[in-house]
Amino acid sequence: MEMSDDIYKDIAQAYAAAAEKAPGLKSRFTAAGFDPAAVTSVADLSRLPVMKKEELLKIQRENPPFGGFLASDLKDVGRIYVSPGPIFEPALSDGGGHGLDRLFKAAGVGPGDIILNTWMYHLVPAGLLFDEAAQAAGATVIPGGVGNTELQAQIIAETGVTSICASTAFFLTLADKVIETYGRDAWKVKTAFLGGEMGDWMAKRRRIEAEYGVSTWAAYATADLGLVAYEDGGEGYLVHPDRVVQICDPVSGEQVAHGEPGEVVVTARDATWPMIRFGTGDSAFALESNADGTVSRISALQGRVGAAVKVREIFVYPRVVEEVVIGTPGAKAAQAVVTRENDRDMIRLSLVLEDGADASAAEAAAADTFKLHARIRADEVNIVSELPENAELIVNQKDR
């Protein structure tokens, strides 16, 4: 797939202008010897080191509230969101829920639909972004917010809600409450926009679709950037056309090869809140790339970058161990432990099986699934009777 060259032209103009208004941004550019006006390609863009969320937090603490990164006047800021940290994110009114309206349109939700939005409306952006986006797509929104299960179930039954925005767990709670209290006929919901979860999430979604007669949809959005990518019926997430997404080595910041996991690094076309080479801390891999190596379609998230462990030059993410549980018949839980022995990284898998599961078949399946997703072999697969509750998926003991 080709990417429009104009995006680099727009980035060059937007960030050169932004640097004149935002002293924090200007000093970031100066420290890196980076001239935004000279950007004509992703190679030029990549000369700027990746900025981590932790770094933005530190800069904001030193110079509150925005760390000198706001490239517009305060009068143009519609809202200030507060993410855990706290990090302050100014939101300029754009009417489309910062791109999330694309998700509703892809799902065929619009005029005539009634959406119950159970995302939180306070401080964080989720509630208001979904609300704005659904309205921009032409739907009617009930701002439910979090909790109040009985009342929200009543609302679903009595107003004929056709679509729900919720965490997977809360969606299940609401659906069961409606059916149990008002009967199956009161359940008119056709689409569900669910929050991403680690674990066997896609399988859980397939079960929800079969059991409750809904289609499920999700997006990858962050407080700093708004929508980064969204489901459109194809595999993974389609990248928003106003975002340059790179998958980068979490340490060096260099773009990794197509299909290799790494940190999701995003540059927004617009620079009112200048997100350029911003490291999200999330890991994923490219399913489809543009000619210049930037990403047009990304995989589901593999976990947080800090949770990955480097084994024989390859980052292994917690998601790989979850895939092992999904792909191994009879597996209940798994854990990978990484050690260093005789100057070689070793990775061992421990599996907990259901009673009566075939141990040798499970060992073979676990080894194959691990190799498929991690792209290296596990040194050993061991069957264990149990793992501690909430055991970490991957444990780094290399330095012991």
Coordinates of C-alpha atoms in Angstrom, one line a residue:
M1 CA 0.0 0.0 0.0
E2 CA 1.2 3.5 -0.8
M3 CA 1.0 6.3 1.7
S4 CA 0.3 9.9 0.6
D5 CA 3.5 11.9 0.4
D6 CA 1.5 14.9 1.5
I7 CA 1.4 13.7 5.1
Y8 CA 5.1 14.5 5.4
K9 CA 4.6 17.9 3.9
D10 CA 1.7 18.5 6.3
I11 CA 3.9 17.3 9.3
A12 CA 6.8 19.5 8.2
Q13 CA 4.6 22.6 8.1
A14 CA 2.6 21.9 11.2
Y15 CA 5.5 21.1 13.4
A16 CA 7.7 23.9 12.2
A17 CA 4.9 26.3 13.0
A18 CA 4.2 24.5 16.4
A19 CA 7.8 24.8 17.5
E20 CA 7.5 28.6 17.3
K21 CA 4.6 28.5 19.7
A22 CA 5.6 25.7 22.0
P23 CA 9.0 26.2 23.8
G24 CA 9.0 22.7 25.1
L25 CA 8.7 21.2 21.6
K26 CA 11.3 23.6 20.3
S27 CA 13.8 22.5 22.9
R28 CA 13.1 18.9 22.1
F29 CA 13.9 19.6 18.4
T30 CA 17.0 21.7 19.3
A31 CA 18.4 19.0 21.6
A32 CA 18.1 16.4 18.8
G33 CA 19.4 18.8 16.1
F34 CA 16.1 18.2 14.3
D35 CA 14.6 20.6 11.8
P36 CA 10.9 19.8 11.4
A37 CA 10.6 22.0 8.3
A38 CA 13.0 19.6 6.5
V39 CA 10.9 16.5 6.9
T40 CA 10.0 15.0 3.5
S41 CA 10.0 11.2 4.4
V42 CA 9.8 8.8 7.3
A43 CA 13.6 8.6 7.2
D44 CA 13.7 12.3 8.0
L45 CA 11.1 11.9 10.7
S46 CA 13.0 9.1 12.3
R47 CA 16.0 11.3 13.0
L48 CA 14.0 12.6 16.0
P49 CA 14.4 10.2 19.0
V50 CA 11.2 8.6 20.3
M51 CA 9.6 10.4 23.2
K52 CA 8.4 8.1 26.0
K53 CA 5.3 8.8 28.1
E54 CA 7.5 8.9 31.2
E55 CA 9.5 11.7 29.7
L56 CA 6.4 13.8 28.9
L57 CA 5.2 13.2 32.5
K58 CA 8.6 14.5 33.8
I59 CA 8.5 17.6 31.5
Q60 CA 5.0 18.4 32.6
R61 CA 6.0 18.1 36.3
E62 CA 8.8 20.6 35.8
N63 CA 6.7 23.0 33.8
P64 CA 2.9 22.4 34.5
P65 CA 0.5 21.9 33.0
F66 CA 1.6 21.1 29.5
G67 CA 5.4 21.2 29.7
G68 CA 5.6 23.9 27.0
F69 CA 4.1 21.6 24.4
L70 CA 0.8 23.3 23.7
A71 CA 1.0 24.8 20.3
S72 CA -2.2 26.7 20.4
D73 CA -3.9 29.3 22.6
L74 CA -5.6 28.1 25.8
K75 CA -8.8 29.6 24.5
D76 CA -8.8 27.0 21.7
V77 CA -8.6 24.1 24.2
G78 CA -12.0 22.6 24.6
R79 CA -11.1 20.2 27.4
I80 CA -8.2 19.1 29.5
Y81 CA -8.1 15.4 30.2
V82 CA -6.2 13.9 33.1
S83 CA -4.6 10.4 32.6
P84 CA -3.0 8.4 35.4
G85 CA 0.4 9.9 36.3
P86 CA -1.2 12.5 36.1
I87 CA -0.5 13.6 32.5
F88 CA -2.5 16.5 31.2
E89 CA -3.8 16.2 27.6
P90 CA -5.4 19.3 26.0
A91 CA -8.2 18.4 23.6
L92 CA -9.1 20.8 20.8
S93 CA -12.6 20.6 19.6
D94 CA -12.8 18.6 16.4
G95 CA -16.3 17.1 16.5
G96 CA -15.4 13.6 15.3
G97 CA -14.3 12.3 18.6
H98 CA -10.7 12.6 17.4
G99 CA -11.3 10.1 14.6
L100 CA -13.3 7.6 16.5
D101 CA -16.4 8.3 14.3
R102 CA -14.6 6.1 11.7
L103 CA -15.1 3.1 14.0
F104 CA -18.9 3.6 14.2
K105 CA -19.2 4.1 10.5
A106 CA -17.1 0.9 9.8
A107 CA -19.6 -1.0 12.1
G108 CA -22.6 0.5 10.2
V109 CA -23.8 2.3 13.3
G110 CA -25.4 5.7 12.7
P111 CA -28.8 7.5 12.4
G112 CA -31.5 5.6 14.1
D113 CA -29.2 3.8 16.5
I114 CA -29.4 4.3 20.2
I115 CA -26.0 3.8 21.9
L116 CA -25.6 3.2 25.6
N117 CA -22.1 4.6 26.4
T118 CA -20.8 3.1 29.7
W119 CA -17.3 4.5 29.5
M120 CA -16.3 7.0 32.2
Y121 CA -17.0 10.6 31.5
H122 CA -14.8 12.1 34.2
L123 CA -11.2 13.2 33.8
V124 CA -10.2 10.5 31.2
P125 CA -11.2 10.9 27.5
A126 CA -13.0 7.6 26.9
G127 CA -16.6 8.6 27.7
L128 CA -16.6 11.9 25.9
L129 CA -14.6 10.7 22.9
F130 CA -17.0 7.8 22.3
D131 CA -20.0 10.2 22.8
E132 CA -18.7 12.8 20.3
A133 CA -17.8 10.1 17.8
A134 CA -21.2 8.4 18.0
Q135 CA -23.0 11.7 17.5
A136 CA -20.7 12.6 14.6
A137 CA -21.7 9.3 13.0
G138 CA -25.4 10.3 13.5
A139 CA -26.3 8.0 16.4
T140 CA -28.2 9.0 19.6
V141 CA -26.2 8.6 22.8
I142 CA -27.3 7.7 26.4
P143 CA -24.4 8.8 28.6
G144 CA -24.5 5.9 31.1
G145 CA -21.1 6.0 32.6
V146 CA -19.8 3.3 34.9
G147 CA -21.9 1.1 37.3
N148 CA -25.6 1.2 38.1
T149 CA -26.2 -2.2 36.5
E150 CA -30.0 -2.4 37.3
L151 CA -30.7 1.1 36.0
Q152 CA -28.7 0.6 32.9
A153 CA -30.4 -2.7 32.2
Q154 CA -33.7 -1.0 32.5
I155 CA -32.6 1.8 30.1
I156 CA -31.5 -0.9 27.6
A157 CA -34.9 -2.6 27.8
E158 CA -37.1 0.5 27.8
T159 CA -35.4 2.7 25.2
G160 CA -34.5 -0.1 22.8
V161 CA -30.8 0.4 22.9
T162 CA -29.2 -1.1 19.7
S163 CA -25.5 -0.6 20.6
I164 CA -23.4 -0.6 23.7
C165 CA -19.9 0.8 24.4
A166 CA -18.4 -1.0 27.4
S167 CA -15.6 -3.1 28.8
T168 CA -16.1 -6.7 27.9
A169 CA -16.8 -7.6 31.5
F170 CA -19.4 -4.9 32.0
F171 CA -21.1 -5.8 28.7
L172 CA -21.6 -9.3 29.9
T173 CA -23.0 -8.2 33.2
L174 CA -25.5 -5.9 31.5
A175 CA -26.5 -8.4 28.8
D176 CA -27.2 -11.1 31.4
K177 CA -29.1 -8.6 33.7
V178 CA -31.4 -7.5 30.8
I179 CA -32.2 -11.1 29.7
E180 CA -32.7 -12.3 33.2
T181 CA -34.9 -9.4 34.3
Y182 CA -36.8 -8.5 31.0
G183 CA -36.5 -11.6 28.9
R184 CA -34.6 -12.3 25.7
D185 CA -37.1 -10.3 23.5
A186 CA -36.1 -7.1 25.4
W187 CA -32.5 -7.5 24.1
K188 CA -32.3 -5.5 20.9
V189 CA -28.6 -4.8 20.9
K190 CA -26.9 -5.6 17.6
T191 CA -23.4 -4.1 18.0
A192 CA -20.9 -3.8 20.9
F193 CA -17.9 -1.6 21.0
L194 CA -15.6 -3.3 23.6
G195 CA -12.5 -2.3 25.4
G196 CA -9.4 -4.4 24.6
E197 CA -8.2 -7.0 27.1
M198 CA -5.2 -9.1 27.3
G199 CA -5.8 -12.8 27.5
D200 CA -8.0 -14.9 25.3
W201 CA -9.9 -11.8 24.1
M202 CA -10.8 -12.7 20.5
A203 CA -12.1 -16.1 21.5
K204 CA -14.2 -14.3 24.2
R205 CA -15.6 -11.9 21.6
R206 CA -16.6 -14.8 19.3
R207 CA -18.5 -16.4 22.2
I208 CA -20.2 -13.1 22.9
E209 CA -21.2 -12.7 19.3
A210 CA -22.6 -16.2 19.1
E211 CA -24.4 -16.0 22.5
Y212 CA -25.9 -12.5 22.4
G213 CA -26.4 -12.0 18.6
V214 CA -24.1 -9.0 18.4
S215 CA -21.2 -8.0 16.2
T216 CA -18.2 -6.7 18.3
W217 CA -15.8 -3.9 17.4
A218 CA -12.8 -2.3 18.9
A219 CA -10.3 0.5 18.3
Y220 CA -6.8 1.4 19.4
A221 CA -6.9 4.9 20.8
T222 CA -4.8 6.7 23.4
A223 CA -5.5 9.9 25.5
D224 CA -2.6 11.7 23.8
L225 CA -3.5 10.9 20.2
G226 CA -7.2 10.1 20.0
L227 CA -7.8 7.3 17.5
V228 CA -4.7 5.6 16.2
A229 CA -6.3 2.6 14.4
Y230 CA -9.6 0.9 14.3
E231 CA -11.3 -2.4 13.3
D232 CA -12.9 -2.3 9.8
G233 CA -13.8 -6.0 9.4
G234 CA -10.4 -7.0 8.2
E235 CA -7.6 -8.5 10.4
G236 CA -6.2 -6.3 13.2
Y237 CA -6.6 -2.5 13.1
L238 CA -6.6 -0.2 10.1
V239 CA -4.4 2.9 10.8
H240 CA -6.0 6.3 10.8
P241 CA -4.9 8.2 7.6
D242 CA -3.8 11.2 9.7
R243 CA -1.3 9.1 11.8
V244 CA 2.2 7.9 10.8
V245 CA 2.6 4.7 12.7
Q246 CA 6.0 3.0 13.1
I247 CA 6.9 -0.2 14.9
C248 CA 10.2 0.5 16.6
D249 CA 12.8 -1.2 18.7
P250 CA 11.9 -0.1 22.3
V251 CA 15.5 0.6 23.1
S252 CA 17.1 2.1 20.0
G253 CA 13.9 3.7 18.5
E254 CA 14.8 2.3 15.1
Q255 CA 12.0 0.9 12.9
V256 CA 12.0 -2.9 13.0
A257 CA 11.4 -5.2 10.0
H258 CA 7.8 -5.9 8.8
G259 CA 6.0 -8.4 11.0
E260 CA 8.4 -8.1 14.0
P261 CA 6.9 -6.9 17.3
G262 CA 8.1 -3.6 18.8
E263 CA 6.8 -0.4 20.3
V264 CA 4.0 1.5 18.6
V265 CA 5.4 4.9 17.8
V266 CA 2.9 7.5 16.4
T267 CA 3.2 10.9 14.7
A268 CA 0.0 12.9 14.3
R269 CA -0.5 15.0 11.1
D270 CA -1.9 17.8 13.2
A271 CA 0.3 19.6 15.7
T272 CA -2.0 21.6 18.0
W273 CA -1.0 19.1 20.7
P274 CA 2.3 18.0 19.1
M275 CA 2.6 14.3 19.2
I276 CA 5.6 13.6 17.0
R277 CA 7.5 10.2 17.3
F278 CA 5.5 9.5 20.5
G279 CA 6.2 6.1 22.1
T280 CA 2.9 4.7 23.3
G281 CA 4.5 2.0 25.4
D282 CA 2.3 -0.6 23.7
S283 CA 3.7 -3.3 21.5
A284 CA 2.3 -4.7 18.3
F285 CA 3.5 -5.7 14.9
A286 CA 2.7 -4.7 11.3
L287 CA 0.2 -6.7 9.4
E288 CA 0.4 -4.5 6.4
S289 CA 3.1 -1.8 5.7
N290 CA 3.3 1.1 3.3
A291 CA 6.2 1.3 0.8
D292 CA 8.3 3.3 3.2
G293 CA 8.0 0.8 6.0
T294 CA 5.4 2.7 8.0
V295 CA 2.4 0.7 9.1
S296 CA -1.1 0.7 7.5
R297 CA -2.6 -2.1 9.5
I298 CA -1.4 -3.2 13.0
S299 CA -1.9 -6.4 15.0
A300 CA -3.7 -6.6 18.3
L301 CA -1.6 -5.3 21.1
Q302 CA 1.0 -7.7 22.4
G303 CA 1.4 -6.1 25.9
R304 CA 3.3 -3.2 27.4
V305 CA 6.8 -2.8 26.1
G306 CA 8.3 -2.8 29.6
A307 CA 6.9 -6.2 30.1
A308 CA 8.9 -7.7 27.2
V309 CA 12.1 -9.7 27.9
K310 CA 14.9 -9.8 25.3
V311 CA 15.9 -13.4 24.6
R312 CA 18.7 -14.2 22.1
E313 CA 18.2 -10.7 20.5
I314 CA 14.4 -11.1 20.2
F315 CA 11.8 -9.4 22.4
V316 CA 9.4 -11.9 23.8
Y317 CA 6.1 -10.3 25.0
P318 CA 3.5 -11.6 27.5
R319 CA 1.0 -12.0 24.7
V320 CA 3.1 -14.9 23.3
V321 CA 2.5 -16.8 26.6
E322 CA -1.2 -16.1 26.3
E323 CA -1.2 -17.5 22.8
V324 CA 0.5 -20.7 24.1
V325 CA -2.5 -21.2 26.5
I326 CA -5.0 -20.5 23.7
G327 CA -3.1 -22.9 21.3
T328 CA -2.5 -25.8 23.7
P329 CA -5.3 -28.3 24.1
G330 CA -6.1 -28.7 27.8
A331 CA -3.8 -25.8 29.0
K332 CA -5.2 -23.8 31.9
A333 CA -2.2 -21.5 32.5
A334 CA 1.4 -21.0 31.4
Q335 CA 4.5 -19.0 32.4
A336 CA 7.8 -18.4 30.7
V337 CA 11.0 -18.0 32.8
V338 CA 14.1 -16.5 31.2
T339 CA 17.6 -17.2 32.6
R340 CA 21.2 -16.8 31.4
E341 CA 23.3 -19.9 31.6
N342 CA 26.9 -20.3 30.2
D343 CA 26.5 -17.0 28.2
R344 CA 23.3 -18.1 26.6
D345 CA 19.7 -16.9 27.1
M346 CA 17.4 -19.8 28.1
I347 CA 13.6 -19.7 28.1
R348 CA 11.6 -22.4 29.8
L349 CA 7.8 -22.8 29.7
S350 CA 5.7 -24.2 32.5
L351 CA 2.2 -25.4 31.7
V352 CA -0.7 -26.2 34.0
L353 CA -3.1 -28.7 32.4
E354 CA -6.7 -29.6 33.0
D355 CA -7.2 -33.0 34.6
G356 CA -7.0 -35.8 32.1
A357 CA -5.3 -33.7 29.4
D358 CA -2.7 -35.4 27.2
A359 CA 0.6 -34.2 28.5
S360 CA 2.8 -35.1 25.5
A361 CA 0.4 -33.6 23.0
A362 CA 0.2 -30.4 25.2
E363 CA 4.0 -30.2 25.3
A364 CA 4.3 -30.5 21.6
A365 CA 1.5 -28.0 20.9
A366 CA 3.0 -25.5 23.4
A367 CA 6.4 -25.7 21.8
D368 CA 5.0 -25.2 18.3
T369 CA 2.7 -22.3 19.4
F370 CA 5.6 -20.6 21.3
K371 CA 7.9 -20.9 18.3
L372 CA 5.2 -19.5 15.9
H373 CA 4.6 -16.4 18.0
A374 CA 8.0 -15.7 19.5
R375 CA 10.0 -16.7 16.5
I376 CA 12.5 -18.6 18.7
R377 CA 12.3 -22.0 20.3
A378 CA 11.6 -22.7 23.9
D379 CA 14.5 -24.6 25.5
E380 CA 12.1 -26.7 27.7
V381 CA 8.4 -27.3 28.2
N382 CA 7.5 -28.6 31.7
I383 CA 4.1 -29.7 33.0
V384 CA 3.6 -28.3 36.5
S385 CA 0.7 -28.9 38.9
E386 CA 0.0 -25.2 39.6
L387 CA 1.3 -21.7 39.2
P388 CA 0.9 -19.0 41.8
E389 CA -2.4 -17.0 41.5
N390 CA -1.9 -14.0 39.1
A391 CA 1.6 -15.3 38.2
E392 CA 3.4 -13.1 35.7
L393 CA 3.3 -14.5 32.2
I394 CA 7.0 -13.9 31.6
V395 CA 9.7 -13.7 34.3
N396 CA 13.2 -12.3 33.7
Q397 CA 15.8 -14.0 35.9
K398 CA 18.7 -13.3 33.6
D399 CA 20.5 -11.1 36.1
R400 CA 20.3 -13.5 39.0

